[in-house]
CSV table of C-alpha atoms in Angstrom, one decimal:
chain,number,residue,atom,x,y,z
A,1,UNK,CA,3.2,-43.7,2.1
A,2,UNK,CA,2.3,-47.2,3.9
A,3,UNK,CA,-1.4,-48.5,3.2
A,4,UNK,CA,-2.3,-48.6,6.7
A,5,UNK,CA,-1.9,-44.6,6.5
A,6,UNK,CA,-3.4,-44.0,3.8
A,7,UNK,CA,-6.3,-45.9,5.0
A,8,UNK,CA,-6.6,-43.9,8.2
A,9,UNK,CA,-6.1,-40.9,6.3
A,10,UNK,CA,-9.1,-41.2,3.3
A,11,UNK,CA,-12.9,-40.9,4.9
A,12,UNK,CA,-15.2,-43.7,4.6
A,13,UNK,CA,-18.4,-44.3,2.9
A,14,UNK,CA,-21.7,-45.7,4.9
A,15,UNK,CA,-20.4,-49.3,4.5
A,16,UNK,CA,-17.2,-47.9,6.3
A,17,UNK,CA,-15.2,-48.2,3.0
A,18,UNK,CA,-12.8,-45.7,1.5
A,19,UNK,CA,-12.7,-46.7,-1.8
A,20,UNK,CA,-8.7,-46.9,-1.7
A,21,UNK,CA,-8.1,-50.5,-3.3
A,22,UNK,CA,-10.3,-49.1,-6.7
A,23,UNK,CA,-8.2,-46.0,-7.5
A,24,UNK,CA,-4.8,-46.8,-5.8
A,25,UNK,CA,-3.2,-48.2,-8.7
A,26,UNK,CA,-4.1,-45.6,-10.7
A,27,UNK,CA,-1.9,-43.0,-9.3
A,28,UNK,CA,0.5,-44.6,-7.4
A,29,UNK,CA,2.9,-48.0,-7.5
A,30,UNK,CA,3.5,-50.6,-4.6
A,31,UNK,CA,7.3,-51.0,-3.8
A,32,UNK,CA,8.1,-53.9,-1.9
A,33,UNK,CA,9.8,-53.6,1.8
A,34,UNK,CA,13.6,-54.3,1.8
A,35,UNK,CA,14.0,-56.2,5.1
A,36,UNK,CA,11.9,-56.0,7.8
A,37,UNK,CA,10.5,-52.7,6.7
A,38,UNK,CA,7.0,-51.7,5.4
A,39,UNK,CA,5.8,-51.4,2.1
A,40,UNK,CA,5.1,-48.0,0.4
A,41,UNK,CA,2.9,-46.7,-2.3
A,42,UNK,CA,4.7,-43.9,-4.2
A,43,UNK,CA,3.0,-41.4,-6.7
A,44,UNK,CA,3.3,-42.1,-10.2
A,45,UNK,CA,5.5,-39.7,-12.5
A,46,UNK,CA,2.6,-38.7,-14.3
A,47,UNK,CA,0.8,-37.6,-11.5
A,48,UNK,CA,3.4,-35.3,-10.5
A,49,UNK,CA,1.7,-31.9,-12.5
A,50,UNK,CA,-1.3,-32.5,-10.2
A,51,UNK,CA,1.1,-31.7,-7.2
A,52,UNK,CA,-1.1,-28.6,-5.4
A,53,UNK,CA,1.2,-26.7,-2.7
A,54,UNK,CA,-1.8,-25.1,-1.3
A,55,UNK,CA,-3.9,-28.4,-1.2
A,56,UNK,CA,-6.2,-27.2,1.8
A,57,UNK,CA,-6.2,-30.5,3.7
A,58,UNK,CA,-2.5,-30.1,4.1
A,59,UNK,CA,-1.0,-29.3,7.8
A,60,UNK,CA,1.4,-27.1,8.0
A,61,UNK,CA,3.8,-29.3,8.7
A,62,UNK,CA,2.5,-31.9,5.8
A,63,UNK,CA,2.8,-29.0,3.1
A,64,UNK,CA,6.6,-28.3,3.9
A,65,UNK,CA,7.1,-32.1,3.7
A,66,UNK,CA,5.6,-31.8,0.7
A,67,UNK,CA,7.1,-29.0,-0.6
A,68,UNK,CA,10.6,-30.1,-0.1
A,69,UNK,CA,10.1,-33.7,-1.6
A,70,UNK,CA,9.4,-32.2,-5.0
A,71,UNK,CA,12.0,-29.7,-4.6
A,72,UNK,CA,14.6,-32.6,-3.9
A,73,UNK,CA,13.0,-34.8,-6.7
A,74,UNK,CA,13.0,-32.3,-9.4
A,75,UNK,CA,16.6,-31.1,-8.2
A,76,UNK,CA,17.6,-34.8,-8.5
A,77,UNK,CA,15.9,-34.6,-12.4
A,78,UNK,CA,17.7,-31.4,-13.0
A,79,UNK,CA,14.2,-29.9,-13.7
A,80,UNK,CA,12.9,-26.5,-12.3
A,81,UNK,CA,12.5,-26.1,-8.5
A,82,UNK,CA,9.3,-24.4,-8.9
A,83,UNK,CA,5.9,-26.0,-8.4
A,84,UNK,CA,3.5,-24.6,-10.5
A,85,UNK,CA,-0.1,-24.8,-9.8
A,86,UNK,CA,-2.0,-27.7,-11.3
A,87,UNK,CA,-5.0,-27.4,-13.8
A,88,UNK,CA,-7.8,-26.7,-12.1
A,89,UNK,CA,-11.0,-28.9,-11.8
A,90,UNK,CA,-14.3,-27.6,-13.9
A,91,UNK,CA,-16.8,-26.4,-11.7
A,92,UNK,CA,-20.3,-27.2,-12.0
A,93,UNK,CA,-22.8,-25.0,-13.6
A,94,UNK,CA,-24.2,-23.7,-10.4
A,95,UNK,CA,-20.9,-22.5,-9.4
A,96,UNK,CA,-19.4,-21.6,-13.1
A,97,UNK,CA,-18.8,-18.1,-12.1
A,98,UNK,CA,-16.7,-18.8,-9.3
A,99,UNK,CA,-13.4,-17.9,-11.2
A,100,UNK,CA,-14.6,-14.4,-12.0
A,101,UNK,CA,-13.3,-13.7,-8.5
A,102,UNK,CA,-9.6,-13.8,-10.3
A,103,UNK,CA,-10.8,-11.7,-13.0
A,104,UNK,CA,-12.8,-8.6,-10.8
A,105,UNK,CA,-11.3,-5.2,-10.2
A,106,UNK,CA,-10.9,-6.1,-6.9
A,107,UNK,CA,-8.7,-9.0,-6.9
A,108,UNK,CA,-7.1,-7.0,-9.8
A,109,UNK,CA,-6.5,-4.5,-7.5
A,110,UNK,CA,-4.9,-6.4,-4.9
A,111,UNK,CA,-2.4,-8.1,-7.6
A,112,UNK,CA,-1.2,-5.3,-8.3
A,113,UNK,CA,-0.8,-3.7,-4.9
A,114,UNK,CA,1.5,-6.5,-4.3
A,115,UNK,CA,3.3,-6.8,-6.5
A,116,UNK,CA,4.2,-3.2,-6.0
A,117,UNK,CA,5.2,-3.7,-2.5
A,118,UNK,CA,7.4,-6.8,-3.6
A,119,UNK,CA,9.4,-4.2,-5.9
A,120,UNK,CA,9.5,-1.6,-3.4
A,121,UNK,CA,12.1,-3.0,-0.4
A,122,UNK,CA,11.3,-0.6,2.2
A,123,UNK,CA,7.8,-1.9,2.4
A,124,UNK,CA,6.7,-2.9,5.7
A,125,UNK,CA,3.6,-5.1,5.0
A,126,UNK,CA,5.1,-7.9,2.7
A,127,UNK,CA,6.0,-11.3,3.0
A,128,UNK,CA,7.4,-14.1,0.8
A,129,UNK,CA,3.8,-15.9,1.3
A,130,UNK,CA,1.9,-13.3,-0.5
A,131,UNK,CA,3.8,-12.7,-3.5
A,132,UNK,CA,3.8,-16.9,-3.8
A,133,UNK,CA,0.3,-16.7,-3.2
A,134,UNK,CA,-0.5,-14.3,-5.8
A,135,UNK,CA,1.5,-16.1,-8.0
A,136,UNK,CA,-0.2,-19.3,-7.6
A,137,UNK,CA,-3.5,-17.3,-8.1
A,138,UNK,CA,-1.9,-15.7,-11.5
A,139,UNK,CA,-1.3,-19.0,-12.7
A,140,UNK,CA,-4.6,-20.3,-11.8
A,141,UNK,CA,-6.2,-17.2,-14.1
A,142,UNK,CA,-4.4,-18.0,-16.7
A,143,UNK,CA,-5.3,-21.5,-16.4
A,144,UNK,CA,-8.9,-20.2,-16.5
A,145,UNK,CA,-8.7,-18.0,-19.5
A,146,UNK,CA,-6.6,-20.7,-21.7
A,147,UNK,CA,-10.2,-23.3,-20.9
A,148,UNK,CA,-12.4,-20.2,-21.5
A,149,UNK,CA,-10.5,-19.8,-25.2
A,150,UNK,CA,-10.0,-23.2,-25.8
A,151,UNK,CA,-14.2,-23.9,-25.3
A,152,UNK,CA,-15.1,-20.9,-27.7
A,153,UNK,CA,-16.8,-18.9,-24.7
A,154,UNK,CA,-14.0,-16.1,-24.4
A,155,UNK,CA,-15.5,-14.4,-22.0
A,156,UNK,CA,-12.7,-14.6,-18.9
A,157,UNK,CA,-10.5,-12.3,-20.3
A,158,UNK,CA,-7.1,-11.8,-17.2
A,159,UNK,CA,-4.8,-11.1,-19.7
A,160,UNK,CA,-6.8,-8.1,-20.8
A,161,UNK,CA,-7.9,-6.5,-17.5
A,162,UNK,CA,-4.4,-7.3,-16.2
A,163,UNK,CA,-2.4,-5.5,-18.1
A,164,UNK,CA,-4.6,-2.1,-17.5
A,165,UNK,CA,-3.0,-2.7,-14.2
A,166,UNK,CA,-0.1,-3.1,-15.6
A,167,UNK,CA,0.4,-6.3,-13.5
A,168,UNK,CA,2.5,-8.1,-16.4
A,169,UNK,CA,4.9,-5.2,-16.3
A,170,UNK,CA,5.1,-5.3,-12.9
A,171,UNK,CA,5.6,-9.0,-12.9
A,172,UNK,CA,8.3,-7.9,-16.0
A,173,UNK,CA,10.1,-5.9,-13.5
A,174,UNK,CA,10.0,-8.1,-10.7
A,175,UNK,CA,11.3,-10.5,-13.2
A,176,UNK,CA,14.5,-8.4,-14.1
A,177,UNK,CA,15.8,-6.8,-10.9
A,178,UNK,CA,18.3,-8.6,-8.8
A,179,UNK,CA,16.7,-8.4,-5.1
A,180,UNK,CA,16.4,-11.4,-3.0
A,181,UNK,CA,12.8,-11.3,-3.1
A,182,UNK,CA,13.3,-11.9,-6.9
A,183,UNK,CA,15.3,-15.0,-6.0
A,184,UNK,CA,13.2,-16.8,-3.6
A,185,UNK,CA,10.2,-17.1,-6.4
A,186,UNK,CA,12.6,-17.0,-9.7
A,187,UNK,CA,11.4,-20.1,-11.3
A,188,UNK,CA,8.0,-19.9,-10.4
A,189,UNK,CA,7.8,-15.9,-11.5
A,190,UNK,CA,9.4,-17.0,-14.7
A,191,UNK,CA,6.8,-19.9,-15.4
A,192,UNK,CA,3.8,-17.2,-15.0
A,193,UNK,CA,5.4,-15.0,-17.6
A,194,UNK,CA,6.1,-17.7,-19.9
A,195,UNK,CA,2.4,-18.8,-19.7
A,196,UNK,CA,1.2,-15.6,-19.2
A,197,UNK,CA,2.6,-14.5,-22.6
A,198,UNK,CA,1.5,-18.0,-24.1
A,199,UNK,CA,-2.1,-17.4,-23.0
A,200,UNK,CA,-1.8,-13.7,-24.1
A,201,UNK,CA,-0.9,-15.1,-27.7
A,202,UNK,CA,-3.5,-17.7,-27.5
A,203,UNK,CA,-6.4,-15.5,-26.9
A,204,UNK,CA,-5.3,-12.9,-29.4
A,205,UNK,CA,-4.8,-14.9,-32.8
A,206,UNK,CA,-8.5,-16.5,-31.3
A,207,UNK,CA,-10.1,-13.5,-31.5
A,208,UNK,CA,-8.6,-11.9,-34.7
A,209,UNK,CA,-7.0,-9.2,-32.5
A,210,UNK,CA,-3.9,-7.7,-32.8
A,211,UNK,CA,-3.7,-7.1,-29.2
A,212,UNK,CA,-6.2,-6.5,-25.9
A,213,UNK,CA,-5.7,-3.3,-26.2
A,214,UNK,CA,-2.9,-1.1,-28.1
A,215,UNK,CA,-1.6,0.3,-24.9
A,216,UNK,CA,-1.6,-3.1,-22.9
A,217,UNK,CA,0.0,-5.5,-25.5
A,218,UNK,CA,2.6,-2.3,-26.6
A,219,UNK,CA,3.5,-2.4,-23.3
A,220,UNK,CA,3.6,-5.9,-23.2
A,221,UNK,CA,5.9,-6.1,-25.9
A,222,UNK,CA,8.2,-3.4,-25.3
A,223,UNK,CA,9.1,-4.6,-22.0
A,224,UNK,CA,10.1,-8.4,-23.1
A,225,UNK,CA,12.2,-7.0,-25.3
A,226,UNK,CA,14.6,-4.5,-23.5
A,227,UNK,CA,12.4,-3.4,-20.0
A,228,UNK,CA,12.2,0.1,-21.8
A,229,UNK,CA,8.3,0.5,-21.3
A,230,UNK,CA,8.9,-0.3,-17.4
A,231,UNK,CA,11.2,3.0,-17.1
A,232,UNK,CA,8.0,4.6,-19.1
A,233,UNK,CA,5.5,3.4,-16.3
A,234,UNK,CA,8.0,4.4,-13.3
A,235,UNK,CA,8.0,8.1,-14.9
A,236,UNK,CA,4.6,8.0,-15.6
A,237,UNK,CA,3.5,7.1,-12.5
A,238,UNK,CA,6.2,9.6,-10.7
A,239,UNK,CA,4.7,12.8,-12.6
A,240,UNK,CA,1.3,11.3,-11.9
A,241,UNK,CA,2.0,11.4,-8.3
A,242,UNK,CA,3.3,15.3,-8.7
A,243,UNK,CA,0.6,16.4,-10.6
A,244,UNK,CA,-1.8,15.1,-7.8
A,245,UNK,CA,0.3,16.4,-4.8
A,246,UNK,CA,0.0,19.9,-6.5
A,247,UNK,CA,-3.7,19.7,-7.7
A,248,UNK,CA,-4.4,19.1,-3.4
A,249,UNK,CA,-2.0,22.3,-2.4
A,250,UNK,CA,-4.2,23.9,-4.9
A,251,UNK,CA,-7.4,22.6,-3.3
A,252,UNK,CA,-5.9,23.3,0.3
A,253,UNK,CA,-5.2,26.7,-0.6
A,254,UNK,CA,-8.6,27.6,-2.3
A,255,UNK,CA,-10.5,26.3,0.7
A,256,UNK,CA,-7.9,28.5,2.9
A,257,UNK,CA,-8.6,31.5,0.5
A,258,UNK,CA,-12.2,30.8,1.2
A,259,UNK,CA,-12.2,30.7,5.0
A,260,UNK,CA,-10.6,33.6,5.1
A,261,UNK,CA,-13.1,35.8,3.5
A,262,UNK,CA,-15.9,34.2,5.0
A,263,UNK,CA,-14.1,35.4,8.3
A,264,UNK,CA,-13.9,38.7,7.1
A,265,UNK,CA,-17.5,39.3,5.6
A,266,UNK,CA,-19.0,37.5,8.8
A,267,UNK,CA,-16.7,40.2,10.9
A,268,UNK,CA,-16.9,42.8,8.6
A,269,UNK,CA,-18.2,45.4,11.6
A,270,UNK,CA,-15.0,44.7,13.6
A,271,UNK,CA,-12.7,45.3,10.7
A,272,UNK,CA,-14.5,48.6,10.1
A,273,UNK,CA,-13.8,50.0,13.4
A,274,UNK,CA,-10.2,49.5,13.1
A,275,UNK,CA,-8.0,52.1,13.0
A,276,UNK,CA,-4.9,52.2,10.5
A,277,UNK,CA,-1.9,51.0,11.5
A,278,UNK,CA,0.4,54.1,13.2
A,279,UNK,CA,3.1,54.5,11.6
A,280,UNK,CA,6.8,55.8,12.5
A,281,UNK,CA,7.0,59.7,13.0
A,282,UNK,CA,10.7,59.5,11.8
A,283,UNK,CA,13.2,57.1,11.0
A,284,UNK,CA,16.2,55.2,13.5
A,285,UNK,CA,18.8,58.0,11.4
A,286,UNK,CA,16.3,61.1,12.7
A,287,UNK,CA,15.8,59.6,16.1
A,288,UNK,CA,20.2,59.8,16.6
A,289,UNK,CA,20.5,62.7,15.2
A,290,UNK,CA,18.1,64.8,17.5
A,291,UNK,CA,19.6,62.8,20.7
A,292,UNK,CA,23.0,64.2,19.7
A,293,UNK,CA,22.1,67.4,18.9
A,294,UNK,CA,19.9,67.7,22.5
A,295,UNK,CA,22.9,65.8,24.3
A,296,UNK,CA,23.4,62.5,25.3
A,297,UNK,CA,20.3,60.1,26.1
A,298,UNK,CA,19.1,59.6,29.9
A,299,UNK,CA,18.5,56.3,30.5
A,300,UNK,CA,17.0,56.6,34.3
A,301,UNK,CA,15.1,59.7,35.8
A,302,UNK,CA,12.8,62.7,35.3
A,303,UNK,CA,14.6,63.9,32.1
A,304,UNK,CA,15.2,60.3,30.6
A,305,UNK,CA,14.8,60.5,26.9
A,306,UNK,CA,11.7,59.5,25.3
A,307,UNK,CA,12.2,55.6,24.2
A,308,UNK,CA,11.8,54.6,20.5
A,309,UNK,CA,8.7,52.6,19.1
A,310,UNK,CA,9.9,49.5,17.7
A,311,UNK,CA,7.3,47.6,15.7
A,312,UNK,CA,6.4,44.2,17.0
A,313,UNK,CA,5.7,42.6,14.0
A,314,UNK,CA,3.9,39.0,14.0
A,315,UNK,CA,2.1,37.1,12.0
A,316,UNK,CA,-1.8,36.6,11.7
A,317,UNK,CA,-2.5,32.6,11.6
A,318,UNK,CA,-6.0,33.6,9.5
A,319,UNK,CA,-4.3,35.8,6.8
A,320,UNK,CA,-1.4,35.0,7.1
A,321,UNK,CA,0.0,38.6,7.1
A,322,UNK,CA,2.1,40.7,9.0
A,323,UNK,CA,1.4,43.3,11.4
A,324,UNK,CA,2.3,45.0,14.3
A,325,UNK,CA,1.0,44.5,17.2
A,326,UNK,CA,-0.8,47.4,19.0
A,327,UNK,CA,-3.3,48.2,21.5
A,328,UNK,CA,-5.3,50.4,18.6
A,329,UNK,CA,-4.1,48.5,15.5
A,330,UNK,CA,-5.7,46.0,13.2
A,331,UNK,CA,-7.4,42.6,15.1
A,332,UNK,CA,-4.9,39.6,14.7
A,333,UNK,CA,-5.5,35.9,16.1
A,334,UNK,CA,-3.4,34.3,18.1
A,335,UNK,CA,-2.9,30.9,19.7
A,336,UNK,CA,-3.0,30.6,22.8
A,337,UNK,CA,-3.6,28.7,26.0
A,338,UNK,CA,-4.5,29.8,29.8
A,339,UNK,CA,-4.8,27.3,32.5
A,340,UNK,CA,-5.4,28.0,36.1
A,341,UNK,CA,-2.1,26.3,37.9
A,342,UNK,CA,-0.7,26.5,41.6
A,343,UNK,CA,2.4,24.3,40.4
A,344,UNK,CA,4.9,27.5,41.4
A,345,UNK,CA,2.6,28.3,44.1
A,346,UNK,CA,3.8,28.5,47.9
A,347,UNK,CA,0.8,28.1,48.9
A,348,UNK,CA,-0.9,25.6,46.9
A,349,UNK,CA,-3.7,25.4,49.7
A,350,UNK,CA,-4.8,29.0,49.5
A,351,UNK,CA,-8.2,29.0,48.5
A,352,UNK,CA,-9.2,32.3,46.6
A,353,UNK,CA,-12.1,33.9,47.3
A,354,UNK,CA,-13.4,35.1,43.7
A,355,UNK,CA,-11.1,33.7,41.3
A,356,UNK,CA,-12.9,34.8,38.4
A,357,UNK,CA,-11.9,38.3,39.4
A,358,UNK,CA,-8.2,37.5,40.3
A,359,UNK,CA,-5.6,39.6,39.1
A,360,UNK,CA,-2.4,37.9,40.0
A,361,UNK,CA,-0.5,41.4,39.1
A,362,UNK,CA,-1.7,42.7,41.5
A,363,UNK,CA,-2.2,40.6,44.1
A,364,UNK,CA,0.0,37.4,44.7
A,365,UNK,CA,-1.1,34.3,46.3
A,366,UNK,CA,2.8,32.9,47.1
């Protein structure tokens, strides 16, 4: 970058300085124009870990400029493409519980939430952005937790609460599939488990602990080694899921099994005054045998045979039961609808007199 931009670019003080000629050759080295061109300061190699993708005074198009110079300078060095995030700065002791925000249930929460939708393909609401996002963040808890051990305090423990979200094993099976979402974030998902595991180790033999907690660091450890505990967590969570979905049919059912007799001791008077259901005098067999012996049946006319009852059966959307349908059986309810519609009507401007009292039966209005 040419001095005369990064002069435009750094803010000056009240004496309308910026302060660039006292730091410059700290972190950066002059090379001299070749020709006619302009001279450039360029970052110094040590400088490069402080490299922040996510620097928030970057434009849009500034951070992919950004991004793919050290992508083409560490391809060029045959290092890792990733760019991992850089230490972060101390905070001062006003603001020294800032970082808890990587550490609350909350944020824990939404780790894990996406890192489930990055192993699950047919998820709608997922983009490349978040799960780099949420990696930078995981690397900037870590980060975090390695100070808070390091200083004695202990006190930010990620690795811990993380793992009872099982975000390391997600990020273990992320790790070990083979979908392109795995690919476009390899080196940078494998630089958060390495540290993550470093951190984890870190904080443990500080403490005197064996592990966080037996379940977390058994998982841990099971699933670096052959991805056996992540087949565990799948089944775990699949019969978790079952056992749910039938403790709410179960719930459904009770409150259905409630309504239902509230109906009937609120309507216990109308299910009193019901008469049994009739019942068939004889059977289909009896029925044929009595036409044949009186002769054959008559259809049409004074002497037409008497017709069979044949049950309509239905079923009762409160109990759920069946019965037949008759004008002195059992009370049943029904869905249904009646609207008042001239849309087959003739004479759709035929205005009735008493409509309340319209029979249309009996009287038509086409």
């Amino acid at each position: 970058m040419a001095h005369s931009h990064l002069s435009k670019t750094l803010p000056e003080d009240a004496n309308h300085e910026t302060g660039l000629e006292s730091v410059i050759e700290q972190v950066a080295t002059f090379k001299k124009p070749i020709g006619s061109g302009k001279g450039i300061y360029e970052i110094n190699a040590e400088c490069y870990s402080d490299y922040n993708p996510f620097f928030y005074h970057y434009t849009r198009e500034e951070q992919s400029k950004a991004e793919e110079a050290q992508r083409k300078r560490k391809k060029q060095a045959e290092e890792s493409e990733c760019c991992p995030p850089p230490v972060p700065s101390r905070f001062w002791p006003g603001f020294a519980t800032v970082p808890n925000i990587l550490n609350c249930d909350t944020m824990l929460h939404v780790m894990r939430i996406v890192l489930e939708r990055s192993l699950n393909l047919r998820a709608r609401s997922y983009s490349d952005g978040q799960a780099l996002k949420l990696l930078h963040l995981i690397g900037y808890a870590l980060y975090e937790e390695q100070r808070s051990v390091e200083s004695g305090d202990g006190t930010f423990r990620f690795t811990e609460r993380s793992s009872k979200e099982n975000v390391f094993v997600l990020l273990e099976a992320l790790a070990s599939g083979s979908s392109q979402r795995r690919d476009v974030h390899k080196d940078l998902l494998n630089w958060v488990l390495q540290k993550f595991r470093q951190v984890q180790k870190l904080s443990a033999n500080r403490v005197g602990e064996a592990s966080f907690s037996g379940e977390a660091m058994d998982t841990t450890e099971t699933v670096s080694d052959d991805g056996v505990r992540t087949a565990d967590v799948v089944r775990e969570e699949k019969k978790k899921r079952a056992e749910m979905a039938a403790a709410r049919r179960n719930r459904i059912m009770a409150q259905m099994s409630a309504m239902q007799k509230n109906f009937i001791r609120e309507h216990a008077e109308l299910f009193e005054k019901t008469e049994s259901e009739p019942t068939l005098s004889s059977s289909l067999m009896d029925l044929t045998e009595i036409s044949t012996a009186e002769g054959p049946p008559v259809c049409v006319g004074l002497n037409q045979t008497s017709r069979q009852w044949i049950p309509n059966r239905h079923i009762c959307i409160l109990c759920q039961e069946d019965q037949d349908v008759t004008l002195g059986g059992r009370a049943m309810v029904f869905s249904a609808l009646v609207q008042r519609s001239t849309v087959l009507s003739r004479s759709r401007g035929k205005f009735l007199e008493d409509s309340e009292t319209y029979d249309p039966d009996r009287k038509s209005v086409v």
